Amino acid sequence: MRKTSLTVLVLALGVFGIITTEMGMVGVLPQVSAELGVTPSTAGWLVGVFALVIAVSGPFTTLLASGIDRKKVLAAAIAVFAVSNAVYALTTQYEVMLAFRVIPALFHPVFFAVALATAARLVPAKDATRATTTVFAGVTVGFAFGVPLTSYLAEHLSLSSAFWFGALVNLVAFLGILRFVPSMPVGQRMSYGAQLSILKRSRMWLTIASVVLVFAAMFSVYGYFAEYLGQVTHMDGTWVSAMLMAFGIVMILGNFAFGSLLRRNLVRTVVAYPALCLLVYVLLYAVGPLFAPMVLAVLVWGAVHSGGLIVSQSWLGRDASDAPEFGNSLFISFSNLGITIGTAVGGWVLAEFGARQLAWAGSGFAVAALIAMALRLGLGAERGGERQAVPSEPGAQELGEVGT
């Protein structure tokens, strides 16, 4: 039992390392821009392209990996992240860094889907949800500590030290997977056709559209967190790092709060989320130039931002409950498409109108998400999309319910 607990923690560490690699770039974009000699909006593509690759490849790479030993998949994926961070630390060429944002992005959705399913399979059925939730906690801990620590290292030591930190975390996770994760050949699984059939449902595409728009609303502003606080609120690098950490810690608390609300009423919580985003962005615009009020606003922002992940996953899972693993890959893919769209639009707004106007980009996406949700609800329930799933392997149902 102790070894199983260590295995679950190793998987959580892997998720932490991946989130630190993916989103740690947000906190160091100013340093990347300066050291590589590119504009802030160009540097922003290091976040956007990563998300775009996940969006395009996620479901396909997850399907292709569904027949491979889980241990081999996990080890290979996390090794790629360790190597990529080492490349970030060593290169002085923007094009090289951009290329090594593409490569690990191909493995990102595979690691997430397999890590969650593996955690569920390693424990008794009654503990499966707790195990997958522990692994998923690596996301919020990554936001709370991995992202701000990356920013702190870049500000106070060097940009390369920030990336070496990411390489070290992923290397430790790689060694932990080799040591503690047992060999797990794949047994019976759902056919590709059965999983892909959920995309034939018209309502699913409105659900997917709302997920994309929610994430675009989130990351059109959060993707330029450091620029907003630096240019609008005039915070220095130390304050930006502190705000990133505070933002992440509040996210952990907000995640549990939104989870509780979803258990009480999923639909109301989902519909309320983009409305809350809209209110937060109006607040950010109003108090952006004011230092002390902005510190408080960042805490509110973090609490609301945290809900986007769990709310969107629950919303999409509602229409994909009979193919939970593939539904999870769709969530990862299309949420990252939203990140790509959001960071692209945010970068354009930043370059053309200035950092303070980013709040209006987020507001526009939030309103669009509300409209998509209203249209989806107007179509009513769809038989088959909301029925109880029959797990294709131990833990599959729990995988589809993580965070619900």
PDB file of C-alpha atoms in Angstrom, residues 6-7 27 66 69 85 92 95 189 226 229 232 296-297 312 322 334 339 347 352-353 368 382 400:
ATOM      1  CA  LEU A   6       4.411   6.580  -3.605  1.00  0.00           C
ATOM      2  CA  THR A   7       3.462   5.673  -7.178  1.00  0.00           C
ATOM      3  CA  GLY A  27       6.012  34.077 -15.744  1.00  0.00           C
ATOM      4  CA  SER A  66      -3.943   3.398 -25.857  1.00  0.00           C
ATOM      5  CA  ASP A  69       2.304  -0.485 -21.816  1.00  0.00           C
ATOM      6  CA  ASN A  85      13.700  22.028 -20.375  1.00  0.00           C
ATOM      7  CA  THR A  92      19.930  31.360 -27.320  1.00  0.00           C
ATOM      8  CA  GLU A  95      13.435  29.134 -33.226  1.00  0.00           C
ATOM      9  CA  ARG A 189     -10.176  -1.469 -24.401  1.00  0.00           C
ATOM     10  CA  ALA A 226       3.501  39.477 -15.953  1.00  0.00           C
ATOM     11  CA  LEU A 229       1.114  43.708 -13.618  1.00  0.00           C
ATOM     12  CA  VAL A 232      -0.400  48.598 -15.848  1.00  0.00           C
ATOM     13  CA  LEU A 296      -6.589  42.126  -3.696  1.00  0.00           C
ATOM     14  CA  ALA A 297      -7.996  41.831  -7.218  1.00  0.00           C
ATOM     15  CA  SER A 312     -15.072  22.852 -18.200  1.00  0.00           C
ATOM     16  CA  ASP A 322     -19.898   6.773 -22.155  1.00  0.00           C
ATOM     17  CA  PHE A 334      -9.968  21.764 -26.977  1.00  0.00           C
ATOM     18  CA  ILE A 339      -5.509  28.758 -24.738  1.00  0.00           C
ATOM     19  CA  GLY A 347      -0.942  39.178 -27.872  1.00  0.00           C
ATOM     20  CA  GLU A 352      -2.020  47.185 -30.696  1.00  0.00           C
ATOM     21  CA  PHE A 353      -3.801  48.683 -27.689  1.00  0.00           C
ATOM     22  CA  ALA A 368     -19.325  34.333 -26.167  1.00  0.00           C
ATOM     23  CA  GLU A 382     -29.252  14.012 -25.544  1.00  0.00           C
ATOM     24  CA  GLY A 400     -14.245  10.747 -16.413  1.00  0.00           C
TER      25      GLY A 400
END
